[in-house]
């Protein structure tokens, strides 16, 4: 099992609670509002790094897909989300988002929320997302990008760098895992680099929405081609 999978296994049982408290309930709203960047659809949505399935379930409610395959490398995160998907058209798959045994162009929509940052190589991950999408399909990414300036940079220094590890220790019993949030943001792409990577991969029609003054950002784009 990878280092990242072990880290998320450690915090899996308290992941949802920690998210709700640390974002003051905002994370659910961010996912809902990010999904508004996608058109209505009744096809297949592949949710990469799905964790406990919050995005896939919100996508079904929003009418941007008819069924979901959620992929995650942490057995603990999938186990924590299992009760939430009971009875819903959601299939959970244990696997690496960068090497999926899913066929090319199988998905109408591909999503990844707060997970792109965690992939070993974001560009390899982006190529995998492009491969999964059918021509005319849509990609939605929601994440904390590397803050270059302004309020997001202050948030990174003061909140993510100091307060989050403390709160993570109190809420999830694991400060280092929440220190990782700060470290992974620092190593990640800036918003401008992410947009350039999407264009270089061949995605078009970029749409964006910022949350909490730009601390979190949703990017949606399409794989060119004829839709269903
Ligand atoms: C911050 S959580 C986000 C979970 C969920 N998408 C959400 O919105 O709450 C990041 C997730 O990415 C998963 N992950 C990290 N690297 C991965 C990889 N290479 N393949 C699949 N999942 C991965 C972790 O196990 C974890 O569940």
JSON list of C-alpha atoms and ligand atoms in Angstrom, two decimals:
[
{"chain": "A", "resi": 1, "resn": "UNK", "atom": "CA", "xyz": [0.00, 0.00, 0.00]},
{"chain": "A", "resi": 2, "resn": "UNK", "atom": "CA", "xyz": [1.28, 3.50, -0.84]},
{"chain": "A", "resi": 3, "resn": "UNK", "atom": "CA", "xyz": [2.27, 6.04, 1.79]},
{"chain": "A", "resi": 4, "resn": "UNK", "atom": "CA", "xyz": [-0.74, 8.25, 0.85]},
{"chain": "A", "resi": 5, "resn": "UNK", "atom": "CA", "xyz": [-3.16, 5.32, 1.15]},
{"chain": "A", "resi": 6, "resn": "UNK", "atom": "CA", "xyz": [-1.77, 4.51, 4.62]},
{"chain": "A", "resi": 7, "resn": "UNK", "atom": "CA", "xyz": [-2.13, 8.17, 5.66]},
{"chain": "A", "resi": 8, "resn": "UNK", "atom": "CA", "xyz": [-5.80, 8.30, 4.61]},
{"chain": "A", "resi": 9, "resn": "UNK", "atom": "CA", "xyz": [-6.47, 4.91, 6.21]},
{"chain": "A", "resi": 10, "resn": "UNK", "atom": "CA", "xyz": [-5.33, 6.42, 9.53]},
{"chain": "A", "resi": 11, "resn": "UNK", "atom": "CA", "xyz": [-7.85, 9.28, 9.44]},
{"chain": "A", "resi": 12, "resn": "UNK", "atom": "CA", "xyz": [-10.66, 7.56, 7.50]},
{"chain": "A", "resi": 13, "resn": "UNK", "atom": "CA", "xyz": [-13.14, 7.06, 10.35]},
{"chain": "A", "resi": 14, "resn": "UNK", "atom": "CA", "xyz": [-13.04, 10.75, 11.30]},
{"chain": "A", "resi": 15, "resn": "UNK", "atom": "CA", "xyz": [-12.47, 12.21, 7.82]},
{"chain": "A", "resi": 16, "resn": "UNK", "atom": "CA", "xyz": [-16.04, 13.44, 7.22]},
{"chain": "A", "resi": 17, "resn": "UNK", "atom": "CA", "xyz": [-16.37, 14.98, 10.69]},
{"chain": "A", "resi": 18, "resn": "UNK", "atom": "CA", "xyz": [-13.00, 16.73, 10.38]},
{"chain": "A", "resi": 19, "resn": "UNK", "atom": "CA", "xyz": [-13.98, 18.11, 6.94]},
{"chain": "A", "resi": 20, "resn": "UNK", "atom": "CA", "xyz": [-17.27, 19.50, 8.22]},
{"chain": "A", "resi": 21, "resn": "UNK", "atom": "CA", "xyz": [-15.70, 21.15, 11.26]},
{"chain": "A", "resi": 22, "resn": "UNK", "atom": "CA", "xyz": [-12.51, 22.46, 9.60]},
{"chain": "A", "resi": 23, "resn": "UNK", "atom": "CA", "xyz": [-14.40, 24.01, 6.67]},
{"chain": "A", "resi": 24, "resn": "UNK", "atom": "CA", "xyz": [-17.31, 25.14, 8.89]},
{"chain": "A", "resi": 25, "resn": "UNK", "atom": "CA", "xyz": [-19.60, 23.05, 6.67]},
{"chain": "A", "resi": 26, "resn": "UNK", "atom": "CA", "xyz": [-18.28, 24.75, 3.55]},
{"chain": "A", "resi": 27, "resn": "UNK", "atom": "CA", "xyz": [-16.86, 21.66, 1.88]},
{"chain": "A", "resi": 28, "resn": "UNK", "atom": "CA", "xyz": [-20.32, 20.23, 1.10]},
{"chain": "A", "resi": 29, "resn": "UNK", "atom": "CA", "xyz": [-21.40, 23.55, -0.36]},
{"chain": "A", "resi": 30, "resn": "UNK", "atom": "CA", "xyz": [-18.18, 23.84, -2.44]},
{"chain": "A", "resi": 31, "resn": "UNK", "atom": "CA", "xyz": [-18.78, 20.40, -3.99]},
{"chain": "A", "resi": 32, "resn": "UNK", "atom": "CA", "xyz": [-22.44, 21.29, -4.75]},
{"chain": "A", "resi": 33, "resn": "UNK", "atom": "CA", "xyz": [-21.54, 24.63, -6.30]},
{"chain": "A", "resi": 34, "resn": "UNK", "atom": "CA", "xyz": [-18.59, 23.19, -8.26]},
{"chain": "A", "resi": 35, "resn": "UNK", "atom": "CA", "xyz": [-20.98, 20.63, -9.80]},
{"chain": "A", "resi": 36, "resn": "UNK", "atom": "CA", "xyz": [-22.96, 23.54, -11.28]},
{"chain": "A", "resi": 37, "resn": "UNK", "atom": "CA", "xyz": [-20.07, 23.95, -13.75]},
{"chain": "A", "resi": 38, "resn": "UNK", "atom": "CA", "xyz": [-21.26, 20.69, -15.38]},
{"chain": "A", "resi": 39, "resn": "UNK", "atom": "CA", "xyz": [-24.25, 20.25, -17.72]},
{"chain": "A", "resi": 40, "resn": "UNK", "atom": "CA", "xyz": [-27.08, 17.83, -16.85]},
{"chain": "A", "resi": 41, "resn": "UNK", "atom": "CA", "xyz": [-26.29, 14.22, -17.81]},
{"chain": "A", "resi": 42, "resn": "UNK", "atom": "CA", "xyz": [-27.61, 10.74, -17.03]},
{"chain": "A", "resi": 43, "resn": "UNK", "atom": "CA", "xyz": [-24.48, 8.81, -17.94]},
{"chain": "A", "resi": 44, "resn": "UNK", "atom": "CA", "xyz": [-21.47, 7.42, -16.07]},
{"chain": "A", "resi": 45, "resn": "UNK", "atom": "CA", "xyz": [-19.39, 9.61, -13.76]},
{"chain": "A", "resi": 46, "resn": "UNK", "atom": "CA", "xyz": [-16.01, 8.27, -12.65]},
{"chain": "A", "resi": 47, "resn": "UNK", "atom": "CA", "xyz": [-15.04, 9.96, -9.38]},
{"chain": "A", "resi": 48, "resn": "UNK", "atom": "CA", "xyz": [-11.29, 9.60, -8.80]},
{"chain": "A", "resi": 49, "resn": "UNK", "atom": "CA", "xyz": [-9.84, 9.70, -5.28]},
{"chain": "A", "resi": 50, "resn": "UNK", "atom": "CA", "xyz": [-13.48, 9.48, -4.18]},
{"chain": "A", "resi": 51, "resn": "UNK", "atom": "CA", "xyz": [-12.78, 9.07, -0.45]},
{"chain": "A", "resi": 52, "resn": "UNK", "atom": "CA", "xyz": [-16.11, 8.61, 1.31]},
{"chain": "A", "resi": 53, "resn": "UNK", "atom": "CA", "xyz": [-18.16, 9.44, -1.85]},
{"chain": "A", "resi": 54, "resn": "UNK", "atom": "CA", "xyz": [-19.35, 12.96, -0.98]},
{"chain": "A", "resi": 55, "resn": "UNK", "atom": "CA", "xyz": [-18.79, 14.21, -4.54]},
{"chain": "A", "resi": 56, "resn": "UNK", "atom": "CA", "xyz": [-20.37, 11.22, -6.30]},
{"chain": "A", "resi": 57, "resn": "UNK", "atom": "CA", "xyz": [-23.49, 11.39, -4.13]},
{"chain": "A", "resi": 58, "resn": "UNK", "atom": "CA", "xyz": [-23.78, 15.18, -4.65]},
{"chain": "A", "resi": 59, "resn": "UNK", "atom": "CA", "xyz": [-23.39, 14.63, -8.42]},
{"chain": "A", "resi": 60, "resn": "UNK", "atom": "CA", "xyz": [-26.31, 12.18, -8.47]},
{"chain": "A", "resi": 61, "resn": "UNK", "atom": "CA", "xyz": [-28.46, 14.66, -6.54]},
{"chain": "A", "resi": 62, "resn": "UNK", "atom": "CA", "xyz": [-27.42, 17.47, -8.91]},
{"chain": "A", "resi": 63, "resn": "UNK", "atom": "CA", "xyz": [-28.45, 15.43, -11.98]},
{"chain": "A", "resi": 64, "resn": "UNK", "atom": "CA", "xyz": [-25.04, 15.57, -13.68]},
{"chain": "A", "resi": 65, "resn": "UNK", "atom": "CA", "xyz": [-24.86, 11.76, -13.95]},
{"chain": "A", "resi": 66, "resn": "UNK", "atom": "CA", "xyz": [-27.01, 8.66, -13.62]},
{"chain": "A", "resi": 67, "resn": "UNK", "atom": "CA", "xyz": [-24.46, 6.36, -11.99]},
{"chain": "A", "resi": 68, "resn": "UNK", "atom": "CA", "xyz": [-21.05, 6.64, -10.37]},
{"chain": "A", "resi": 69, "resn": "UNK", "atom": "CA", "xyz": [-17.89, 4.57, -10.16]},
{"chain": "A", "resi": 70, "resn": "UNK", "atom": "CA", "xyz": [-15.83, 5.87, -7.24]},
{"chain": "A", "resi": 71, "resn": "UNK", "atom": "CA", "xyz": [-12.15, 4.94, -7.18]},
{"chain": "A", "resi": 72, "resn": "UNK", "atom": "CA", "xyz": [-9.83, 5.30, -4.20]},
{"chain": "A", "resi": 73, "resn": "UNK", "atom": "CA", "xyz": [-6.53, 3.75, -3.12]},
{"chain": "A", "resi": 74, "resn": "UNK", "atom": "CA", "xyz": [-7.41, 3.71, 0.60]},
{"chain": "A", "resi": 75, "resn": "UNK", "atom": "CA", "xyz": [-9.45, 0.71, 1.77]},
{"chain": "A", "resi": 76, "resn": "UNK", "atom": "CA", "xyz": [-10.23, 2.59, 4.99]},
{"chain": "A", "resi": 77, "resn": "UNK", "atom": "CA", "xyz": [-11.74, 5.58, 3.17]},
{"chain": "A", "resi": 78, "resn": "UNK", "atom": "CA", "xyz": [-13.92, 3.29, 1.01]},
{"chain": "A", "resi": 79, "resn": "UNK", "atom": "CA", "xyz": [-15.01, 1.36, 4.12]},
{"chain": "A", "resi": 80, "resn": "UNK", "atom": "CA", "xyz": [-15.95, 4.62, 5.87]},
{"chain": "A", "resi": 81, "resn": "UNK", "atom": "CA", "xyz": [-18.10, 5.63, 2.91]},
{"chain": "A", "resi": 82, "resn": "UNK", "atom": "CA", "xyz": [-19.73, 2.23, 2.33]},
{"chain": "A", "resi": 83, "resn": "UNK", "atom": "CA", "xyz": [-22.87, 2.92, 4.38]},
{"chain": "A", "resi": 84, "resn": "UNK", "atom": "CA", "xyz": [-23.41, 6.24, 2.59]},
{"chain": "A", "resi": 85, "resn": "UNK", "atom": "CA", "xyz": [-23.70, 4.60, -0.85]},
{"chain": "A", "resi": 86, "resn": "UNK", "atom": "CA", "xyz": [-25.98, 1.72, 0.21]},
{"chain": "A", "resi": 87, "resn": "UNK", "atom": "CA", "xyz": [-28.88, 1.63, -2.27]},
{"chain": "A", "resi": 88, "resn": "UNK", "atom": "CA", "xyz": [-27.39, 4.34, -4.51]},
{"chain": "A", "resi": 89, "resn": "UNK", "atom": "CA", "xyz": [-26.13, 3.65, -8.06]},
{"chain": "A", "resi": 90, "resn": "UNK", "atom": "CA", "xyz": [-22.53, 3.96, -6.89]},
{"chain": "A", "resi": 91, "resn": "UNK", "atom": "CA", "xyz": [-19.85, 1.31, -7.28]},
{"chain": "A", "resi": 92, "resn": "UNK", "atom": "CA", "xyz": [-16.70, 1.60, -5.17]},
{"chain": "A", "resi": 93, "resn": "UNK", "atom": "CA", "xyz": [-13.41, 0.42, -6.67]},
{"chain": "A", "resi": 94, "resn": "UNK", "atom": "CA", "xyz": [-10.11, 0.08, -4.80]},
{"chain": "A", "resi": 95, "resn": "UNK", "atom": "CA", "xyz": [-7.36, 1.26, -7.12]},
{"chain": "A", "resi": 96, "resn": "UNK", "atom": "CA", "xyz": [-4.83, 3.85, -8.21]},
{"chain": "A", "resi": 97, "resn": "UNK", "atom": "CA", "xyz": [-6.33, 6.76, -10.13]},
{"chain": "A", "resi": 98, "resn": "UNK", "atom": "CA", "xyz": [-3.23, 6.84, -12.34]},
{"chain": "A", "resi": 99, "resn": "UNK", "atom": "CA", "xyz": [-3.45, 3.20, -13.47]},
{"chain": "A", "resi": 100, "resn": "UNK", "atom": "CA", "xyz": [-7.09, 2.23, -13.67]},
{"chain": "A", "resi": 101, "resn": "UNK", "atom": "CA", "xyz": [-8.42, -0.97, -15.22]},
{"chain": "A", "resi": 102, "resn": "UNK", "atom": "CA", "xyz": [-11.23, 1.00, -16.90]},
{"chain": "A", "resi": 103, "resn": "UNK", "atom": "CA", "xyz": [-11.49, 1.16, -20.67]},
{"chain": "A", "resi": 104, "resn": "UNK", "atom": "CA", "xyz": [-10.70, 4.28, -22.72]},
{"chain": "A", "resi": 105, "resn": "UNK", "atom": "CA", "xyz": [-13.55, 6.79, -23.23]},
{"chain": "A", "resi": 106, "resn": "UNK", "atom": "CA", "xyz": [-15.85, 4.95, -20.81]},
{"chain": "A", "resi": 107, "resn": "UNK", "atom": "CA", "xyz": [-16.94, 8.00, -18.79]},
{"chain": "A", "resi": 108, "resn": "UNK", "atom": "CA", "xyz": [-19.31, 10.85, -19.60]},
{"chain": "A", "resi": 109, "resn": "UNK", "atom": "CA", "xyz": [-17.92, 12.79, -16.66]},
{"chain": "A", "resi": 110, "resn": "UNK", "atom": "CA", "xyz": [-14.69, 12.48, -14.66]},
{"chain": "A", "resi": 111, "resn": "UNK", "atom": "CA", "xyz": [-14.35, 14.25, -11.31]},
{"chain": "A", "resi": 112, "resn": "UNK", "atom": "CA", "xyz": [-11.65, 14.56, -8.69]},
{"chain": "A", "resi": 113, "resn": "UNK", "atom": "CA", "xyz": [-12.22, 16.57, -5.51]},
{"chain": "A", "resi": 114, "resn": "UNK", "atom": "CA", "xyz": [-9.27, 17.36, -3.24]},
{"chain": "A", "resi": 115, "resn": "UNK", "atom": "CA", "xyz": [-7.45, 14.42, -4.79]},
{"chain": "A", "resi": 116, "resn": "UNK", "atom": "CA", "xyz": [-5.45, 15.69, -7.78]},
{"chain": "A", "resi": 117, "resn": "UNK", "atom": "CA", "xyz": [-2.97, 17.20, -5.32]},
{"chain": "A", "resi": 118, "resn": "UNK", "atom": "CA", "xyz": [-2.37, 13.75, -3.83]},
{"chain": "A", "resi": 119, "resn": "UNK", "atom": "CA", "xyz": [-1.41, 11.96, -7.04]},
{"chain": "A", "resi": 120, "resn": "UNK", "atom": "CA", "xyz": [2.27, 11.10, -7.45]},
{"chain": "A", "resi": 121, "resn": "UNK", "atom": "CA", "xyz": [2.41, 12.98, -10.75]},
{"chain": "A", "resi": 122, "resn": "UNK", "atom": "CA", "xyz": [-0.48, 15.40, -11.51]},
{"chain": "A", "resi": 123, "resn": "UNK", "atom": "CA", "xyz": [0.31, 15.41, -15.24]},
{"chain": "A", "resi": 124, "resn": "UNK", "atom": "CA", "xyz": [0.20, 11.60, -15.46]},
{"chain": "A", "resi": 125, "resn": "UNK", "atom": "CA", "xyz": [-3.05, 11.76, -13.50]},
{"chain": "A", "resi": 126, "resn": "UNK", "atom": "CA", "xyz": [-4.49, 14.32, -15.91]},
{"chain": "A", "resi": 127, "resn": "UNK", "atom": "CA", "xyz": [-3.60, 12.09, -18.88]},
{"chain": "A", "resi": 128, "resn": "UNK", "atom": "CA", "xyz": [-5.46, 9.23, -17.15]},
{"chain": "A", "resi": 129, "resn": "UNK", "atom": "CA", "xyz": [-8.54, 11.47, -16.71]},
{"chain": "A", "resi": 130, "resn": "UNK", "atom": "CA", "xyz": [-8.41, 12.45, -20.39]},
{"chain": "A", "resi": 131, "resn": "UNK", "atom": "CA", "xyz": [-8.13, 8.77, -21.41]},
{"chain": "A", "resi": 132, "resn": "UNK", "atom": "CA", "xyz": [-11.22, 7.82, -19.38]},
{"chain": "A", "resi": 133, "resn": "UNK", "atom": "CA", "xyz": [-13.42, 10.59, -20.81]},
{"chain": "A", "resi": 134, "resn": "UNK", "atom": "CA", "xyz": [-15.38, 10.06, -24.00]},
{"chain": "A", "resi": 135, "resn": "UNK", "atom": "CA", "xyz": [-15.05, 12.81, -26.62]},
{"chain": "A", "resi": 136, "resn": "UNK", "atom": "CA", "xyz": [-17.50, 15.54, -25.61]},
{"chain": "A", "resi": 137, "resn": "UNK", "atom": "CA", "xyz": [-17.27, 14.46, -21.96]},
{"chain": "A", "resi": 138, "resn": "UNK", "atom": "CA", "xyz": [-16.60, 16.79, -19.05]},
{"chain": "A", "resi": 139, "resn": "UNK", "atom": "CA", "xyz": [-13.92, 16.99, -16.37]},
{"chain": "A", "resi": 140, "resn": "UNK", "atom": "CA", "xyz": [-14.37, 18.64, -12.97]},
{"chain": "A", "resi": 141, "resn": "UNK", "atom": "CA", "xyz": [-11.47, 19.25, -10.61]},
{"chain": "A", "resi": 142, "resn": "UNK", "atom": "CA", "xyz": [-11.89, 20.79, -7.15]},
{"chain": "A", "resi": 143, "resn": "UNK", "atom": "CA", "xyz": [-8.77, 21.33, -5.08]},
{"chain": "A", "resi": 144, "resn": "UNK", "atom": "CA", "xyz": [-6.49, 23.53, -3.02]},
{"chain": "A", "resi": 145, "resn": "UNK", "atom": "CA", "xyz": [-3.90, 24.74, -5.50]},
{"chain": "A", "resi": 146, "resn": "UNK", "atom": "CA", "xyz": [-0.49, 26.19, -4.62]},
{"chain": "A", "resi": 147, "resn": "UNK", "atom": "CA", "xyz": [-1.26, 29.69, -3.39]},
{"chain": "A", "resi": 148, "resn": "UNK", "atom": "CA", "xyz": [0.91, 32.26, -5.08]},
{"chain": "A", "resi": 149, "resn": "UNK", "atom": "CA", "xyz": [-0.46, 35.49, -3.68]},
{"chain": "A", "resi": 150, "resn": "UNK", "atom": "CA", "xyz": [-3.18, 37.34, -1.79]},
{"chain": "A", "resi": 151, "resn": "UNK", "atom": "CA", "xyz": [-5.59, 35.79, 0.68]},
{"chain": "A", "resi": 152, "resn": "UNK", "atom": "CA", "xyz": [-4.90, 32.13, -0.34]},
{"chain": "A", "resi": 153, "resn": "UNK", "atom": "CA", "xyz": [-1.22, 32.65, 0.51]},
{"chain": "A", "resi": 154, "resn": "UNK", "atom": "CA", "xyz": [-2.09, 34.05, 3.96]},
{"chain": "A", "resi": 155, "resn": "UNK", "atom": "CA", "xyz": [-4.48, 31.11, 4.49]},
{"chain": "A", "resi": 156, "resn": "UNK", "atom": "CA", "xyz": [-1.70, 28.70, 3.55]},
{"chain": "A", "resi": 157, "resn": "UNK", "atom": "CA", "xyz": [0.79, 30.24, 5.98]},
{"chain": "A", "resi": 158, "resn": "UNK", "atom": "CA", "xyz": [-1.47, 30.84, 8.96]},
{"chain": "A", "resi": 159, "resn": "UNK", "atom": "CA", "xyz": [-4.34, 28.34, 8.74]},
{"chain": "A", "resi": 160, "resn": "UNK", "atom": "CA", "xyz": [-3.04, 25.38, 6.73]},
{"chain": "A", "resi": 161, "resn": "UNK", "atom": "CA", "xyz": [0.49, 25.65, 8.09]},
{"chain": "A", "resi": 162, "resn": "UNK", "atom": "CA", "xyz": [-0.32, 26.02, 11.75]},
{"chain": "A", "resi": 163, "resn": "UNK", "atom": "CA", "xyz": [-3.98, 25.76, 12.73]},
{"chain": "A", "resi": 164, "resn": "UNK", "atom": "CA", "xyz": [-4.94, 22.75, 10.59]},
{"chain": "A", "resi": 165, "resn": "UNK", "atom": "CA", "xyz": [-2.35, 20.34, 12.03]},
{"chain": "A", "resi": 166, "resn": "UNK", "atom": "CA", "xyz": [-3.50, 21.36, 15.52]},
{"chain": "A", "resi": 167, "resn": "UNK", "atom": "CA", "xyz": [-7.18, 20.94, 14.67]},
{"chain": "A", "resi": 168, "resn": "UNK", "atom": "CA", "xyz": [-6.40, 17.67, 12.85]},
{"chain": "A", "resi": 169, "resn": "UNK", "atom": "CA", "xyz": [-4.74, 16.34, 15.98]},
{"chain": "A", "resi": 170, "resn": "UNK", "atom": "CA", "xyz": [-7.77, 17.26, 18.10]},
{"chain": "A", "resi": 171, "resn": "UNK", "atom": "CA", "xyz": [-10.46, 16.09, 15.65]},
{"chain": "A", "resi": 172, "resn": "UNK", "atom": "CA", "xyz": [-8.89, 13.15, 13.85]},
{"chain": "A", "resi": 173, "resn": "UNK", "atom": "CA", "xyz": [-6.16, 12.29, 16.34]},
{"chain": "A", "resi": 174, "resn": "UNK", "atom": "CA", "xyz": [-3.50, 12.81, 13.66]},
{"chain": "A", "resi": 175, "resn": "UNK", "atom": "CA", "xyz": [-1.68, 16.15, 13.34]},
{"chain": "A", "resi": 176, "resn": "UNK", "atom": "CA", "xyz": [0.92, 14.97, 10.77]},
{"chain": "A", "resi": 177, "resn": "UNK", "atom": "CA", "xyz": [-1.85, 13.90, 8.35]},
{"chain": "A", "resi": 178, "resn": "UNK", "atom": "CA", "xyz": [-3.23, 17.43, 8.42]},
{"chain": "A", "resi": 179, "resn": "UNK", "atom": "CA", "xyz": [0.27, 18.90, 8.17]},
{"chain": "A", "resi": 180, "resn": "UNK", "atom": "CA", "xyz": [0.33, 16.95, 4.88]},
{"chain": "A", "resi": 181, "resn": "UNK", "atom": "CA", "xyz": [-2.49, 19.18, 3.56]},
{"chain": "A", "resi": 182, "resn": "UNK", "atom": "CA", "xyz": [-0.20, 22.17, 3.89]},
{"chain": "A", "resi": 183, "resn": "UNK", "atom": "CA", "xyz": [2.83, 20.37, 2.43]},
{"chain": "A", "resi": 184, "resn": "UNK", "atom": "CA", "xyz": [0.90, 18.94, -0.52]},
{"chain": "A", "resi": 185, "resn": "UNK", "atom": "CA", "xyz": [-0.46, 22.41, -1.40]},
{"chain": "A", "resi": 186, "resn": "UNK", "atom": "CA", "xyz": [3.09, 23.78, -1.45]},
{"chain": "A", "resi": 187, "resn": "UNK", "atom": "CA", "xyz": [4.26, 21.08, -3.85]},
{"chain": "A", "resi": 188, "resn": "UNK", "atom": "CA", "xyz": [1.19, 21.32, -6.12]},
{"chain": "A", "resi": 189, "resn": "UNK", "atom": "CA", "xyz": [0.44, 23.32, -9.26]},
{"chain": "A", "resi": 190, "resn": "UNK", "atom": "CA", "xyz": [-0.65, 26.95, -9.00]},
{"chain": "A", "resi": 191, "resn": "UNK", "atom": "CA", "xyz": [-4.04, 27.78, -10.57]},
{"chain": "A", "resi": 192, "resn": "UNK", "atom": "CA", "xyz": [-2.29, 29.20, -13.66]},
{"chain": "A", "resi": 193, "resn": "UNK", "atom": "CA", "xyz": [-0.13, 26.06, -14.02]},
{"chain": "A", "resi": 194, "resn": "UNK", "atom": "CA", "xyz": [-3.21, 23.84, -13.62]},
{"chain": "A", "resi": 195, "resn": "UNK", "atom": "CA", "xyz": [-5.06, 25.72, -16.35]},
{"chain": "A", "resi": 196, "resn": "UNK", "atom": "CA", "xyz": [-2.01, 25.47, -18.65]},
{"chain": "A", "resi": 197, "resn": "UNK", "atom": "CA", "xyz": [-1.79, 21.71, -17.95]},
{"chain": "A", "resi": 198, "resn": "UNK", "atom": "CA", "xyz": [-5.47, 21.27, -18.89]},
{"chain": "A", "resi": 199, "resn": "UNK", "atom": "CA", "xyz": [-4.92, 23.13, -22.16]},
{"chain": "A", "resi": 200, "resn": "UNK", "atom": "CA", "xyz": [-1.73, 21.15, -22.92]},
{"chain": "A", "resi": 201, "resn": "UNK", "atom": "CA", "xyz": [-3.64, 17.89, -22.37]},
{"chain": "A", "resi": 202, "resn": "UNK", "atom": "CA", "xyz": [-6.19, 19.02, -24.99]},
{"chain": "A", "resi": 203, "resn": "UNK", "atom": "CA", "xyz": [-9.07, 20.07, -22.73]},
{"chain": "A", "resi": 204, "resn": "UNK", "atom": "CA", "xyz": [-11.14, 23.03, -23.95]},
{"chain": "A", "resi": 205, "resn": "UNK", "atom": "CA", "xyz": [-13.95, 25.28, -22.73]},
{"chain": "A", "resi": 206, "resn": "UNK", "atom": "CA", "xyz": [-12.40, 26.00, -19.33]},
{"chain": "A", "resi": 207, "resn": "UNK", "atom": "CA", "xyz": [-14.80, 27.21, -16.63]},
{"chain": "A", "resi": 208, "resn": "UNK", "atom": "CA", "xyz": [-13.71, 28.12, -13.09]},
{"chain": "A", "resi": 209, "resn": "UNK", "atom": "CA", "xyz": [-15.19, 28.99, -9.72]},
{"chain": "A", "resi": 210, "resn": "UNK", "atom": "CA", "xyz": [-13.29, 30.09, -6.63]},
{"chain": "A", "resi": 211, "resn": "UNK", "atom": "CA", "xyz": [-14.37, 29.41, -3.04]},
{"chain": "A", "resi": 212, "resn": "UNK", "atom": "CA", "xyz": [-13.42, 31.08, 0.24]},
{"chain": "A", "resi": 213, "resn": "UNK", "atom": "CA", "xyz": [-11.56, 33.92, -1.45]},
{"chain": "A", "resi": 214, "resn": "UNK", "atom": "CA", "xyz": [-9.66, 31.55, -3.75]},
{"chain": "A", "resi": 215, "resn": "UNK", "atom": "CA", "xyz": [-8.48, 29.08, -1.10]},
{"chain": "A", "resi": 216, "resn": "UNK", "atom": "CA", "xyz": [-10.30, 26.31, -3.03]},
{"chain": "A", "resi": 217, "resn": "UNK", "atom": "CA", "xyz": [-10.85, 26.39, -6.77]},
{"chain": "A", "resi": 218, "resn": "UNK", "atom": "CA", "xyz": [-13.02, 24.35, -9.15]},
{"chain": "A", "resi": 219, "resn": "UNK", "atom": "CA", "xyz": [-11.94, 23.94, -12.77]},
{"chain": "A", "resi": 220, "resn": "UNK", "atom": "CA", "xyz": [-14.19, 22.33, -15.37]},
{"chain": "A", "resi": 221, "resn": "UNK", "atom": "CA", "xyz": [-13.26, 21.61, -18.97]},
{"chain": "A", "resi": 222, "resn": "UNK", "atom": "CA", "xyz": [-14.33, 19.36, -21.81]},
{"chain": "A", "resi": 223, "resn": "UNK", "atom": "CA", "xyz": [-12.67, 16.77, -23.99]},
{"chain": "A", "resi": 224, "resn": "UNK", "atom": "CA", "xyz": [-13.28, 18.01, -27.53]},
{"chain": "A", "resi": 225, "resn": "UNK", "atom": "CA", "xyz": [-15.37, 15.83, -29.80]},
{"chain": "A", "resi": 226, "resn": "UNK", "atom": "CA", "xyz": [-18.92, 14.84, -30.56]},
{"chain": "A", "resi": 227, "resn": "UNK", "atom": "CA", "xyz": [-21.06, 14.11, -27.50]},
{"chain": "A", "resi": 228, "resn": "UNK", "atom": "CA", "xyz": [-23.72, 11.42, -27.09]},
{"chain": "B", "resi": 1, "resn": "LIG", "atom": "C1", "xyz": [-8.53, 14.70, 0.60]},
{"chain": "B", "resi": 1, "resn": "LIG", "atom": "S1", "xyz": [-9.22, 13.13, 0.19]},
{"chain": "B", "resi": 1, "resn": "LIG", "atom": "C2", "xyz": [-10.58, 13.59, -0.88]},
{"chain": "B", "resi": 1, "resn": "LIG", "atom": "C3", "xyz": [-11.69, 12.60, -0.84]},
{"chain": "B", "resi": 1, "resn": "LIG", "atom": "C4", "xyz": [-12.96, 13.02, -1.57]},
{"chain": "B", "resi": 1, "resn": "LIG", "atom": "N1", "xyz": [-12.75, 13.18, -2.98]},
{"chain": "B", "resi": 1, "resn": "LIG", "atom": "C5", "xyz": [-13.58, 14.26, -1.00]},
{"chain": "B", "resi": 1, "resn": "LIG", "atom": "O1", "xyz": [-14.00, 15.15, -1.75]},
{"chain": "B", "resi": 1, "resn": "LIG", "atom": "O2", "xyz": [-13.71, 14.33, 0.24]},
{"chain": "B", "resi": 1, "resn": "LIG", "atom": "C6", "xyz": [-8.06, 12.50, -0.96]},
{"chain": "B", "resi": 1, "resn": "LIG", "atom": "C7", "xyz": [-8.34, 11.07, -1.36]},
{"chain": "B", "resi": 1, "resn": "LIG", "atom": "O3", "xyz": [-7.45, 10.72, -2.43]},
{"chain": "B", "resi": 1, "resn": "LIG", "atom": "C8", "xyz": [-7.15, 9.34, -2.30]},
{"chain": "B", "resi": 1, "resn": "LIG", "atom": "N2", "xyz": [-5.98, 9.08, -3.15]},
{"chain": "B", "resi": 1, "resn": "LIG", "atom": "C9", "xyz": [-4.75, 9.62, -3.03]},
{"chain": "B", "resi": 1, "resn": "LIG", "atom": "N3", "xyz": [-3.94, 9.17, -4.01]},
{"chain": "B", "resi": 1, "resn": "LIG", "atom": "C10", "xyz": [-4.68, 8.35, -4.79]},
{"chain": "B", "resi": 1, "resn": "LIG", "atom": "C11", "xyz": [-4.42, 7.58, -5.94]},
{"chain": "B", "resi": 1, "resn": "LIG", "atom": "N4", "xyz": [-3.22, 7.59, -6.53]},
{"chain": "B", "resi": 1, "resn": "LIG", "atom": "N5", "xyz": [-5.42, 6.85, -6.47]},
{"chain": "B", "resi": 1, "resn": "LIG", "atom": "C12", "xyz": [-6.66, 6.83, -5.88]},
{"chain": "B", "resi": 1, "resn": "LIG", "atom": "N6", "xyz": [-6.96, 7.53, -4.77]},
{"chain": "B", "resi": 1, "resn": "LIG", "atom": "C13", "xyz": [-5.99, 8.29, -4.23]},
{"chain": "B", "resi": 1, "resn": "LIG", "atom": "C14", "xyz": [-6.95, 9.18, -0.80]},
{"chain": "B", "resi": 1, "resn": "LIG", "atom": "O4", "xyz": [-7.02, 7.85, -0.38]},
{"chain": "B", "resi": 1, "resn": "LIG", "atom": "C15", "xyz": [-8.10, 10.04, -0.27]},
{"chain": "B", "resi": 1, "resn": "LIG", "atom": "O5", "xyz": [-9.28, 9.29, -0.07]}
]
